[in-house]
Amino acid sequence: MNVKLNRRSFLKMAGIASGTALLAACAAPVAAPGDEPMAEDYIVNHWTWLSASDAEVWGAHIDNFNEAHAGLGIQIERLEVSSNEYKTKVLAAAATGQAPDFGWADAGERADFIADGVMIPVEEHLAEAGLDWSDFTALSVAKGRYPQFNNQLYHMPLDAMTWQLEINLDHVEEVGLDPDSPPTNNDELLEWSKALSVQEGDTVVRSGFLMTGSGLHVAFIWGLVAHQMGFRITNDELTEVCVNPDAAKEAAQWTLDLFDVHKVATRDVSDRYKAFGTGEGSMFLTGPWTLNGYIEQGLNFAVEFTPNIGGELATRLSVGSQEMYIQEDESRYARSAEALTWLSDESFLWTTQGRGAACRQSILDREDYKEHRWEYRQPFVEGMEFATFIPPKLKAAPDFKYYTSPNLVHRIIDPVWQGDKSVDEGVDELCAAWEELLAAE
Amino acid sequence: MTTRQLPADTSLRTRLGRMTWKGERIEWSAYFYVLPFFVPFVIFTILAIIFGAYVSFTEWRIIGDPLWVGFANYVRAFNDDFVPKVWGNTFQLAAIVVPGTTILALLFALYVNQRLRGFTASRLAFYAPRVVSVTVVGLVWVWMLDTRFGVINQYLHKVGVPYIPWLTNPDWVLWAVGMTTIWWDLGFHMVILLAALQDIPSELKDSASIDGASALQQFWYVVVPLLRPAISLVITLEIISAFRIFSQIFVMTQGGPAGASFSIIFYIYERGFMNTELGYSSALSLMLFFTILVVTLIQLRIIRERA
Amino acid sequence: MVARLKLVMGAQGRLTVGRVLLWIIGLWLAYMWILPFVWMVSTSFKLPGEVMTQTIEWIPRTWTLDNYRVVFQKPIVRWLWNSMVVTTSITLASIMLGAAAGYALARMNFPGRNVFFMMLLLSLMIPTEMTIVPRFIAFLRLRATDSYAALILPPIAEVFSVYLFRQFFLSLPRELEEAAAMDGASRFRIFRVIALPLARATTIAAAVLLFTTNWNAFLWPLLITFSEEMKTLPIGMAAFAPVTMNRTQIESYAPGMAAMTILGVPSLIVFLFLQRYFMEGVISTGIKG
C-alpha cells in the first residue's frame, strides 16, 4: 500500500466535515442558496406535471404573471412534479399541511382527491376574485362538476383538448393518395392504412395506422372505437358498468385485426411520439400538445378530424384545468383565486401557442385567435363539437381510464394485444373488475 | 476533582469494572462505540421494518389514519394476477443477470489477473460503468438499444441480423434490461474475484502444473475450489441486487411493454407511490423480503453442500 | 519476433497462441466496454436533427453545444451541490459509525454483542426498499420531507460498513494492541492511534463503495424530494429520460445524452484519479467472503 494520506489530518478533516455537514443539514433543512424570495412578496405555490414542449409555454405564462405583478406583492412559484408521483406528493403535502395552492389536472377526473378532502370547490372563490364564469364554454365548465359532490365545480378550465388524426404528408405523397380527401370512415381508414404501411417480408416496418403494442395508446384506440360502436364504460347515472359489452369486444377485434389481419401496425412501438416524428408511422391519433414539437422539428404533416370508425362519431375530450388544494390558512384562497383569474383572463398565449382550445368565449371570438398555426390547430378546436368521449367521474377514475399511466385496464387488456388472452376473456375480466370497483365507490 | 470520590460511587465503579460476560471482563465503553451506529440503525431499519409490517395490515392513502384490515392485503396479493407476473419477471431477470455477471466477472478477473500489458487500463474500463449513476446507464442503453436508430441494431443489421425490438417487445425487454445491468454491475464483482484470485498462492498452481495438470484441470481443481467463498459472495450479492432491480426499469421501460419488465420493486413503487396504496405496497415488500430470504438460504445451502 | 511480442504484451513465461489471443480479446473487450460512454459523449454534441441516422456516425457531422444549453436551463449546479453534500455526509458518517461499531464488535467484550451482530447479519438480507414506505411516512409525519435531513439520515447506518470494519479488525493480530495496553494506553487511544490507521485501506475501499452507492441512490431521493431545489443529480437528470408516462419529449436523444455526460463524466474522472487507491483498497481487504 502506498497511500500517502496523513492520518491525523485525514481523520480531523473527516470529523469536521461530516459533523458540520450533518449539523447544517439537520438544523436548516430547507435553507438553500437560490431560494430567497423577496421578503414582502406573497408567494402562491403552483405545482405542474407538464413536461414536454407545452411546459415551456406554461412556464412563460407564469413568468408573464410574475412580470405583470412585479412590485404588486404577489408572485407565483412554479414547481414541476413528475406526473408519476404527482398525486402521492400532493396527498403527502396536504397531510402535513403543506399542499400547494393550485395545480394542474384534467377536469372531472379527480373524484378521489375530492373524497380525500384535499380539494376545495372553486366557483365562489374565483367569482369573488372577479372571474367571469359566464364567459366560459358550457362544455368546459360541465366537465369540472361532480354530480356526487352536490354538482360542485372543482376545476377552473384552461384549455380543451380533443384527439384528432395527424397524417404524415410525405408518406401520403409517396404512395399517391389525395391529401385533400382524408379518411372519414372505417373503410377509408383501412384503405389509407394499407396504402401507407410498409412491410419487409412478414413484418410491418412502417405503421400506416400508428399504435403502440401495449399500454395506454392502443388501449385508447380500442376504447375510442368501442365508444363509437356504442360501448359505454358506465351508464350516465354511474350505476352500471360495461353497457353494451359486445361493442367493446367488436372494437377489440377491430384493433387486433389492424396488427394481424390487415398488417397496418406493428406492435414494436412503445414511444408513439418518437415513432411518428421519425416516420415509423403515417397516421397518428393524438392530441394538440404534440404540435409544437413536430412543427419545430420540420415534420411535413397535416391534422384531420378523427374518422367515424364505429358508427357514431366521437373523440376524447380532456379539459386542462387548475384545481385548488386545501390550506390550513384559509385566507390563502383569495390570493390564489386572484392569481388564477389572471391566468384565465390572459390565457390567449396558452390556448394558441400552448395547447388545446380556449375555454373562454371572448378568446375564441378574437380575430387573431385563428392566426397562430391555425391550419394545424383548427381540427383540434373545431373537433370539440363531437368530443363526447370522457371518462366517468368516479373515485376510482384512474382505473376507468384508457389514456393514463399503467393501470387496471392495461394490466387486463395488454395480454389481449399480445395474443395471450382472447378478446372475450379480456373484456369480460375488465367488466368484472370495474363492477367490483363501482360497488366499492 | 477526580481524586476525591464518594465511597458509594467508587464501589459501584469497581463493581461494574469487575463484572464479567462469558468469562471475560466487560468493557462498558464498548457501548459508546456501538450506540452511535445502532441508534440510527434501529430507528431507520429495525423500527422501519416493524412499522412496515404494521402498515401492511392496514389500508392507507397517506391522508388520514391507517385503517386496520387484517390480512386483506395479503389475500389480495394472492388473488392478484399481476403478482405472479412481476415475481416471474424478477426471477427471469435474476436468471439472466446472476449467471451472466458471475461467469463474465470470473472470466474478466482471470484475464486481468494474467497481468498482460494494458491490464490496469482494462481493469479500469471494466469497472467504469459501475461508477456512473444508473440513470446514465439506463438512458445511454435506451438510446443504444433503439430498434431503428440504436447503434447495437445498426451493427447487428450490418451482419444480417434483423432489427431486434429490444425495448418494445415483451420477449426481448428482459434481455435488454439484463444486458444493461450486467454491463453496469460486472466491474464490482470482477474486483471481488480478482482479490480472491490474488490470494491464491502461486506455489499451489506451480505444484499442480508440475503434476502435469492442464490449464483447464488446474483451473477447475485448484482455482475454483479456492475461489468458492468469493464466488458465493458474488452470487449472494447478485441475487439480492437482482431482486431489487428498480432504477433501470424506471429509466428504461417504466415496466413496459405489456408489463413484461415490471419488477417486484417497480410494482411496489407503482402501487404505493403512483396509486397511493401504501398498505398493499408494504405487504408486497414483506413478501419480497421473504422471497429474498428463501432464495439466499437455498443458494447458500447449495454452494456449501458442494464445498 | 516472439520476444518482441512478449515485450509488447508484458507477458511472462511461455508464449502460447492462447495467451496472445487472450491478450487481444481482453483489450478488445475493454475497448468495447467503454464504447457506450463514447457514444454518449458523441451524441451529446450532435444537432438533435442529426441524431436519428440510418448509418452509425461516431463523429458528429456538426458540433454543437445547444444540447448543453438545454440542460443548463435546469438548476443542475444546485443538484450537483445537493448530491455532493448528501453523499459526502453519508459516506463520512457511515465510515465513522461503521469503524467504531466494527471495532467494538471485533475487539470488545460486552453483553449484547452477539445479538447486535445477528441483527446486522439479518438486515443485510433485507431489501432497503422494504423500509421505504415506513420511512416516507415517518418523515411526512415529522414534516421533514424535502430536506437534507431526510436525504442524509436514513442511509447513514450502513450495515455493510460495520461488516467490513469488523472483518478487518478480526483479521488484525492482537499483539500490537496488547502491547499498547500494557503501556497503559486507554482503549480509545488504542483504537485511534493503532487500530484505525491500520485500517486505512479498508477505509478507502469502504469510502469509495459508499460514495458510489449513495451518489447513485435513486428511489429514496426520488420520493422524498419535492422541490427542484432539493433534488439530487440523478433524480433531476432522470427528467431527460424519454420514457415518461404521458407526454414525452419528442425532441430526440441529444439533450438527454448531454445531461448524462454532465452527470457521468465527473464521477468517471474522480474515479480515474482515485482508482489506484480504490483497487488496492478493495483487493487488500476482506471483501471476499
GROMACS .gro file of N, CA, C and O in nm, chain B residues 121-216:
model
  384
  562ALA      N    1  -0.548  -0.071  -1.751
  562ALA     CA    2  -0.646   0.003  -1.831
  562ALA      C    3  -0.773  -0.080  -1.848
  562ALA      O    4  -0.884  -0.028  -1.835
  563SER      N    5  -0.756  -0.210  -1.873
  563SER     CA    6  -0.874  -0.295  -1.889
  563SER      C    7  -0.955  -0.299  -1.760
  563SER      O    8  -1.078  -0.289  -1.762
  564ARG      N    9  -0.881  -0.314  -1.649
  564ARG     CA   10  -0.949  -0.321  -1.519
  564ARG      C   11  -1.031  -0.194  -1.498
  564ARG      O   12  -1.145  -0.198  -1.453
  565LEU      N   13  -0.973  -0.083  -1.535
  565LEU     CA   14  -1.038   0.046  -1.523
  565LEU      C   15  -1.164   0.050  -1.610
  565LEU      O   16  -1.271   0.091  -1.567
  566ALA      N   17  -1.147   0.004  -1.734
  566ALA     CA   18  -1.259   0.007  -1.828
  566ALA      C   19  -1.374  -0.079  -1.778
  566ALA      O   20  -1.490  -0.039  -1.782
  567PHE      N   21  -1.340  -0.199  -1.726
  567PHE     CA   22  -1.446  -0.289  -1.680
  567PHE      C   23  -1.518  -0.231  -1.558
  567PHE      O   24  -1.636  -0.256  -1.538
  568TYR      N   25  -1.445  -0.156  -1.477
  568TYR     CA   26  -1.509  -0.105  -1.356
  568TYR      C   27  -1.587   0.023  -1.384
  568TYR      O   28  -1.682   0.056  -1.313
  569ALA      N   29  -1.547   0.097  -1.488
  569ALA     CA   30  -1.601   0.232  -1.511
  569ALA      C   31  -1.755   0.244  -1.506
  569ALA      O   32  -1.805   0.335  -1.443
  570PRO      N   33  -1.831   0.153  -1.571
  570PRO     CA   34  -1.977   0.173  -1.570
  570PRO      C   35  -2.034   0.179  -1.429
  570PRO      O   36  -2.131   0.249  -1.403
  571ARG      N   37  -1.972   0.106  -1.338
  571ARG     CA   38  -2.021   0.099  -1.203
  571ARG      C   39  -2.014   0.236  -1.133
  571ARG      O   40  -2.084   0.262  -1.037
  572VAL      N   41  -1.927   0.321  -1.184
  572VAL     CA   42  -1.904   0.449  -1.119
  572VAL      C   43  -2.016   0.548  -1.148
  572VAL      O   44  -2.048   0.633  -1.067
  573VAL      N   45  -2.076   0.537  -1.266
  573VAL     CA   46  -2.177   0.637  -1.301
  573VAL      C   47  -2.315   0.594  -1.252
  573VAL      O   48  -2.338   0.478  -1.219
  574SER      N   49  -2.402   0.691  -1.246
  574SER     CA   50  -2.536   0.667  -1.194
  574SER      C   51  -2.616   0.574  -1.286
  574SER      O   52  -2.595   0.571  -1.406
  575VAL      N   53  -2.709   0.500  -1.228
  575VAL     CA   54  -2.792   0.411  -1.309
  575VAL      C   55  -2.875   0.491  -1.408
  575VAL      O   56  -2.911   0.441  -1.514
  576THR      N   57  -2.904   0.614  -1.375
  576THR     CA   58  -2.977   0.699  -1.469
  576THR      C   59  -2.898   0.707  -1.599
  576THR      O   60  -2.954   0.692  -1.708
  577VAL      N   61  -2.769   0.731  -1.586
  577VAL     CA   62  -2.683   0.741  -1.704
  577VAL      C   63  -2.684   0.608  -1.779
  577VAL      O   64  -2.709   0.603  -1.900
  578VAL      N   65  -2.658   0.503  -1.705
  578VAL     CA   66  -2.650   0.371  -1.767
  578VAL      C   67  -2.779   0.340  -1.842
  578VAL      O   68  -2.776   0.304  -1.961
  579GLY      N   69  -2.892   0.361  -1.776
  579GLY     CA   70  -3.020   0.329  -1.836
  579GLY      C   71  -3.045   0.410  -1.962
  579GLY      O   72  -3.080   0.355  -2.066
  580LEU      N   73  -3.021   0.539  -1.952
  580LEU     CA   74  -3.052   0.625  -2.067
  580LEU      C   75  -2.962   0.596  -2.186
  580LEU      O   76  -3.008   0.592  -2.300
  581VAL      N   77  -2.834   0.578  -2.158
  581VAL     CA   78  -2.742   0.551  -2.268
  581VAL      C   79  -2.782   0.421  -2.338
  581VAL      O   80  -2.783   0.413  -2.461
  582TRP      N   81  -2.822   0.323  -2.259
  582TRP     CA   82  -2.861   0.195  -2.322
  582TRP      C   83  -2.994   0.204  -2.393
  582TRP      O   84  -3.014   0.138  -2.495
  583VAL      N   85  -3.086   0.283  -2.343
  583VAL     CA   86  -3.212   0.302  -2.416
  583VAL      C   87  -3.180   0.354  -2.555
  583VAL      O   88  -3.235   0.309  -2.656
  584TRP      N   89  -3.090   0.446  -2.561
  584TRP     CA   90  -3.051   0.506  -2.688
  584TRP      C   91  -2.978   0.404  -2.775
  584TRP      O   92  -3.006   0.390  -2.893
  585MET      N   93  -2.890   0.326  -2.713
  585MET     CA   94  -2.815   0.229  -2.794
  585MET      C   95  -2.904   0.113  -2.841
  585MET      O   96  -2.877   0.052  -2.944
  586LEU      N   97  -3.009   0.084  -2.762
  586LEU     CA   98  -3.095  -0.030  -2.795
  586LEU      C   99  -3.214   0.009  -2.880
  586LEU      O  100  -3.301  -0.073  -2.908
  587ASP      N  101  -3.222   0.133  -2.920
  587ASP     CA  102  -3.332   0.179  -3.005
  587ASP      C  103  -3.343   0.087  -3.128
  587ASP      O  104  -3.242   0.053  -3.190
  588THR      N  105  -3.468   0.047  -3.158
  588THR     CA  106  -3.485  -0.054  -3.262
  588THR      C  107  -3.428  -0.011  -3.397
  588THR      O  108  -3.354  -0.084  -3.462
  589ARG      N  109  -3.462   0.111  -3.440
  589ARG     CA  110  -3.422   0.155  -3.573
  589ARG      C  111  -3.288   0.228  -3.575
  589ARG      O  112  -3.208   0.213  -3.665
  590PHE      N  113  -3.269   0.314  -3.475
  590PHE     CA  114  -3.156   0.405  -3.482
  590PHE      C  115  -3.047   0.371  -3.380
  590PHE      O  116  -2.945   0.437  -3.373
  591GLY      N  117  -3.072   0.270  -3.300
  591GLY     CA  118  -2.975   0.234  -3.197
  591GLY      C  119  -2.850   0.173  -3.258
  591GLY      O  120  -2.855   0.101  -3.357
  592VAL      N  121  -2.738   0.201  -3.197
  592VAL     CA  122  -2.611   0.161  -3.254
  592VAL      C  123  -2.597   0.008  -3.255
  592VAL      O  124  -2.540  -0.051  -3.346
  593ILE      N  125  -2.657  -0.058  -3.157
  593ILE     CA  126  -2.644  -0.204  -3.149
  593ILE      C  127  -2.713  -0.271  -3.266
  593ILE      O  128  -2.655  -0.354  -3.337
  594ASN      N  129  -2.840  -0.231  -3.289
  594ASN     CA  130  -2.912  -0.291  -3.401
  594ASN      C  131  -2.849  -0.257  -3.535
  594ASN      O  132  -2.853  -0.336  -3.628
  595GLN      N  133  -2.791  -0.137  -3.543
  595GLN     CA  134  -2.731  -0.100  -3.671
  595GLN      C  135  -2.610  -0.188  -3.702
  595GLN      O  136  -2.591  -0.230  -3.815
  596TYR      N  137  -2.531  -0.217  -3.599
  596TYR     CA  138  -2.417  -0.307  -3.622
  596TYR      C  139  -2.467  -0.448  -3.652
  596TYR      O  140  -2.415  -0.516  -3.740
  597LEU      N  141  -2.567  -0.493  -3.575
  597LEU     CA  142  -2.621  -0.627  -3.599
  597LEU      C  143  -2.678  -0.636  -3.741
  597LEU      O  144  -2.662  -0.737  -3.809
  598HIS      N  145  -2.744  -0.529  -3.783
  598HIS     CA  146  -2.805  -0.528  -3.915
  598HIS      C  147  -2.700  -0.546  -4.024
  598HIS      O  148  -2.723  -0.610  -4.125
  599LYS      N  149  -2.583  -0.487  -4.000
  599LYS     CA  150  -2.474  -0.496  -4.097
  599LYS      C  151  -2.434  -0.641  -4.122
  599LYS      O  152  -2.391  -0.675  -4.232
  600VAL      N  153  -2.442  -0.723  -4.016
  600VAL     CA  154  -2.404  -0.863  -4.036
  600VAL      C  155  -2.527  -0.949  -4.061
  600VAL      O  156  -2.524  -1.070  -4.043
  601GLY      N  157  -2.638  -0.883  -4.100
  601GLY     CA  158  -2.753  -0.959  -4.146
  601GLY      C  159  -2.856  -0.998  -4.042
  601GLY      O  160  -2.948  -1.072  -4.071
  602VAL      N  161  -2.840  -0.949  -3.919
  602VAL     CA  162  -2.941  -0.978  -3.817
  602VAL      C  163  -3.055  -0.880  -3.834
  602VAL      O  164  -3.031  -0.760  -3.850
  603PRO      N  165  -3.181  -0.927  -3.835
  603PRO     CA  166  -3.291  -0.831  -3.847
  603PRO      C  167  -3.298  -0.741  -3.724
  603PRO      O  168  -3.246  -0.776  -3.618
  604TYR      N  169  -3.362  -0.625  -3.741
  604TYR     CA  170  -3.376  -0.533  -3.628
  604TYR      C  171  -3.442  -0.602  -3.509
  604TYR      O  172  -3.551  -0.659  -3.523
  605ILE      N  173  -3.378  -0.597  -3.394
  605ILE     CA  174  -3.435  -0.662  -3.276
  605ILE      C  175  -3.509  -0.557  -3.193
  605ILE      O  176  -3.452  -0.456  -3.156
  606PRO      N  177  -3.637  -0.581  -3.165
  606PRO     CA  178  -3.714  -0.483  -3.088
  606PRO      C  179  -3.683  -0.492  -2.938
  606PRO      O  180  -3.767  -0.532  -2.858
  607TRP      N  181  -3.562  -0.457  -2.900
  607TRP     CA  182  -3.514  -0.479  -2.764
  607TRP      C  183  -3.610  -0.431  -2.656
  607TRP      O  184  -3.642  -0.504  -2.563
  608LEU      N  185  -3.650  -0.306  -2.669
  608LEU     CA  186  -3.726  -0.247  -2.558
  608LEU      C  187  -3.875  -0.240  -2.588
  608LEU      O  188  -3.953  -0.193  -2.506
  609THR      N  189  -3.915  -0.284  -2.707
  609THR     CA  190  -4.056  -0.268  -2.741
  609THR      C  191  -4.127  -0.401  -2.753
  609THR      O  192  -4.246  -0.405  -2.781
  610ASN      N  193  -4.057  -0.509  -2.734
  610ASN     CA  194  -4.119  -0.640  -2.746
  610ASN      C  195  -4.108  -0.714  -2.612
  610ASN      O  196  -3.999  -0.722  -2.555
  611PRO      N  197  -4.220  -0.768  -2.563
  611PRO     CA  198  -4.219  -0.832  -2.431
  611PRO      C  199  -4.117  -0.947  -2.422
  611PRO      O  200  -4.068  -0.977  -2.314
  612ASP      N  201  -4.088  -1.011  -2.535
  612ASP     CA  202  -3.995  -1.125  -2.530
  612ASP      C  203  -3.850  -1.080  -2.518
  612ASP      O  204  -3.764  -1.158  -2.479
  613TRP      N  205  -3.822  -0.959  -2.556
  613TRP     CA  206  -3.683  -0.914  -2.558
  613TRP      C  207  -3.646  -0.823  -2.442
  613TRP      O  208  -3.529  -0.809  -2.408
  614VAL      N  209  -3.747  -0.761  -2.383
  614VAL     CA  210  -3.716  -0.648  -2.295
  614VAL      C  211  -3.633  -0.690  -2.174
  614VAL      O  212  -3.542  -0.618  -2.132
  615LEU      N  213  -3.658  -0.812  -2.121
  615LEU     CA  214  -3.580  -0.852  -2.004
  615LEU      C  215  -3.434  -0.876  -2.042
  615LEU      O  216  -3.343  -0.852  -1.962
  616TRP      N  217  -3.413  -0.923  -2.163
  616TRP     CA  218  -3.274  -0.941  -2.210
  616TRP      C  219  -3.205  -0.806  -2.217
  616TRP      O  220  -3.088  -0.792  -2.180
  617ALA      N  221  -3.280  -0.707  -2.267
  617ALA     CA  222  -3.221  -0.574  -2.280
  617ALA      C  223  -3.185  -0.518  -2.142
  617ALA      O  224  -3.073  -0.471  -2.120
  618VAL      N  225  -3.279  -0.528  -2.049
  618VAL     CA  226  -3.252  -0.477  -1.914
  618VAL      C  227  -3.140  -0.558  -1.850
  618VAL      O  228  -3.051  -0.503  -1.782
  619GLY      N  229  -3.141  -0.688  -1.873
  619GLY     CA  230  -3.038  -0.775  -1.817
  619GLY      C  231  -2.899  -0.739  -1.868
  619GLY      O  232  -2.803  -0.727  -1.791
  620MET      N  233  -2.889  -0.720  -1.998
  620MET     CA  234  -2.760  -0.681  -2.057
  620MET      C  235  -2.708  -0.553  -1.995
  620MET      O  236  -2.591  -0.541  -1.958
  621THR      N  237  -2.798  -0.456  -1.985
  621THR     CA  238  -2.761  -0.328  -1.927
  621THR      C  239  -2.709  -0.346  -1.785
  621THR      O  240  -2.607  -0.288  -1.746
  622THR      N  241  -2.780  -0.428  -1.708
  622THR     CA  242  -2.742  -0.449  -1.570
  622THR      C  243  -2.606  -0.516  -1.560
  622THR      O  244  -2.523  -0.480  -1.475
  623ILE      N  245  -2.583  -0.614  -1.647
  623ILE     CA  246  -2.454  -0.683  -1.643
  623ILE      C  247  -2.342  -0.584  -1.674
  623ILE      O  248  -2.242  -0.578  -1.603
  624TRP      N  249  -2.364  -0.502  -1.775
  624TRP     CA  250  -2.261  -0.404  -1.811
  624TRP      C  251  -2.232  -0.312  -1.693
  624TRP      O  252  -2.118  -0.279  -1.665
  625TRP      N  253  -2.338  -0.274  -1.623
  625TRP     CA  254  -2.323  -0.179  -1.513
  625TRP      C  255  -2.254  -0.244  -1.392
  625TRP      O  256  -2.168  -0.186  -1.329
  626ASP      N  257  -2.294  -0.366  -1.363
  626ASP     CA  258  -2.261  -0.425  -1.234
  626ASP      C  259  -2.136  -0.511  -1.235
  626ASP      O  260  -2.081  -0.544  -1.130
  627LEU      N  261  -2.090  -0.550  -1.354
  627LEU     CA  262  -1.985  -0.651  -1.363
  627LEU      C  263  -1.857  -0.612  -1.292
  627LEU      O  264  -1.796  -0.691  -1.223
  628GLY      N  265  -1.816  -0.486  -1.308
  628GLY     CA  266  -1.687  -0.443  -1.256
  628GLY      C  267  -1.669  -0.469  -1.108
  628GLY      O  268  -1.564  -0.517  -1.065
  629PHE      N  269  -1.771  -0.440  -1.034
  629PHE     CA  270  -1.764  -0.458  -0.890
  629PHE      C  271  -1.735  -0.602  -0.853
  629PHE      O  272  -1.647  -0.632  -0.772
  630HIS      N  273  -1.806  -0.693  -0.918
  630HIS     CA  274  -1.788  -0.834  -0.885
  630HIS      C  275  -1.654  -0.887  -0.937
  630HIS      O  276  -1.594  -0.974  -0.875
  631MET      N  277  -1.612  -0.829  -1.049
  631MET     CA  278  -1.481  -0.868  -1.100
  631MET      C  279  -1.372  -0.836  -0.997
  631MET      O  280  -1.282  -0.916  -0.974
  632VAL      N  281  -1.383  -0.720  -0.934
  632VAL     CA  282  -1.281  -0.680  -0.837
  632VAL      C  283  -1.280  -0.775  -0.717
  632VAL      O  284  -1.174  -0.813  -0.667
  633ILE      N  285  -1.398  -0.816  -0.672
  633ILE     CA  286  -1.404  -0.910  -0.560
  633ILE      C  287  -1.332  -1.040  -0.597
  633ILE      O  288  -1.250  -1.092  -0.521
  634LEU      N  289  -1.362  -1.090  -0.717
  634LEU     CA  290  -1.300  -1.215  -0.761
  634LEU      C  291  -1.149  -1.199  -0.781
  634LEU      O  292  -1.071  -1.289  -0.751
  635LEU      N  293  -1.113  -1.081  -0.832
  635LEU     CA  294  -0.972  -1.053  -0.853
  635LEU      C  295  -0.896  -1.059  -0.720
  635LEU      O  296  -0.787  -1.116  -0.710
  636ALA      N  297  -0.957  -1.002  -0.618
  636ALA     CA  298  -0.896  -1.002  -0.486
  636ALA      C  299  -0.873  -1.145  -0.439
  636ALA      O  300  -0.766  -1.180  -0.389
  637ALA      N  301  -0.974  -1.229  -0.462
  637ALA     CA  302  -0.962  -1.368  -0.419
  637ALA      C  303  -0.856  -1.440  -0.502
  637ALA      O  304  -0.778  -1.521  -0.449
  638LEU      N  305  -0.852  -1.412  -0.631
  638LEU     CA  306  -0.753  -1.477  -0.719
  638LEU      C  307  -0.611  -1.445  -0.673
  638LEU      O  308  -0.522  -1.530  -0.677
  639GLN      N  309  -0.591  -1.320  -0.632
  639GLN     CA  310  -0.456  -1.281  -0.594
  639GLN      C  311  -0.413  -1.343  -0.462
  639GLN      O  312  -0.295  -1.341  -0.427
  640ASP      N  313  -0.509  -1.395  -0.389
  640ASP     CA  314  -0.477  -1.462  -0.263
  640ASP      C  315  -0.432  -1.605  -0.283
  640ASP      O  316  -0.383  -1.668  -0.189
  641ILE      N  317  -0.457  -1.658  -0.403
  641ILE     CA  318  -0.419  -1.798  -0.426
  641ILE      C  319  -0.267  -1.805  -0.438
  641ILE      O  320  -0.209  -1.743  -0.526
  642PRO      N  321  -0.202  -1.879  -0.349
  642PRO     CA  322  -0.057  -1.885  -0.354
  642PRO      C  323  -0.012  -1.948  -0.486
  642PRO      O  324  -0.068  -2.049  -0.529
  643SER      N  325   0.088  -1.888  -0.548
  643SER     CA  326   0.128  -1.939  -0.679
  643SER      C  327   0.194  -2.077  -0.666
  643SER      O  328   0.194  -2.154  -0.760
  644GLU      N  329   0.247  -2.109  -0.546
  644GLU     CA  330   0.311  -2.243  -0.529
  644GLU      C  331   0.210  -2.353  -0.557
  644GLU      O  332   0.242  -2.457  -0.614
  645LEU      N  333   0.084  -2.326  -0.516
  645LEU     CA  334  -0.020  -2.426  -0.536
  645LEU      C  335  -0.035  -2.459  -0.683
  645LEU      O  336  -0.038  -2.574  -0.725
  646LYS      N  337  -0.043  -2.351  -0.763
  646LYS     CA  338  -0.061  -2.371  -0.906
  646LYS      C  339   0.063  -2.437  -0.966
  646LYS      O  340   0.053  -2.524  -1.050
  647ASP      N  341   0.179  -2.390  -0.919
  647ASP     CA  342   0.304  -2.446  -0.971
  647ASP      C  343   0.310  -2.594  -0.947
  647ASP      O  344   0.341  -2.673  -1.037
  648SER      N  345   0.277  -2.634  -0.824
  648SER     CA  346   0.286  -2.777  -0.795
  648SER      C  347   0.188  -2.854  -0.880
  648SER      O  348   0.215  -2.965  -0.924
  649ALA      N  349   0.074  -2.794  -0.906
  649ALA     CA  350  -0.024  -2.861  -0.991
  649ALA      C  351   0.029  -2.878  -1.133
  649ALA      O  352   0.013  -2.983  -1.194
  650SER      N  353   0.098  -2.774  -1.184
  650SER     CA  354   0.144  -2.787  -1.322
  650SER      C  355   0.260  -2.884  -1.330
  650SER      O  356   0.281  -2.947  -1.432
  651ILE      N  357   0.338  -2.898  -1.222
  651ILE     CA  358   0.444  -2.999  -1.222
  651ILE      C  359   0.382  -3.138  -1.232
  651ILE      O  360   0.429  -3.226  -1.302
  652ASP      N  361   0.266  -3.151  -1.164
  652ASP     CA  362   0.198  -3.279  -1.169
  652ASP      C  363   0.140  -3.307  -1.307
  652ASP      O  364   0.077  -3.410  -1.329
  653GLY      N  365   0.155  -3.211  -1.398
  653GLY     CA  366   0.111  -3.235  -1.535
  653GLY      C  367  -0.035  -3.201  -1.558
  653GLY      O  368  -0.096  -3.246  -1.653
  654ALA      N  369  -0.092  -3.120  -1.470
  654ALA     CA  370  -0.231  -3.082  -1.492
  654ALA      C  371  -0.240  -2.981  -1.605
  654ALA      O  372  -0.157  -2.892  -1.615
  655SER      N  373  -0.342  -2.996  -1.690
  655SER     CA  374  -0.359  -2.897  -1.795
  655SER      C  375  -0.414  -2.769  -1.734
  655SER      O  376  -0.460  -2.768  -1.619
  656ALA      N  377  -0.411  -2.662  -1.812
  656ALA     CA  378  -0.458  -2.533  -1.761
  656ALA      C  379  -0.602  -2.544  -1.713
  656ALA      O  380  -0.639  -2.491  -1.608
  657LEU      N  381  -0.682  -2.620  -1.791
  657LEU     CA  382  -0.822  -2.631  -1.756
  657LEU      C  383  -0.842  -2.708  -1.626
  657LEU      O  384  -0.915  -2.669  -1.537
   0.00000   0.00000   0.00000
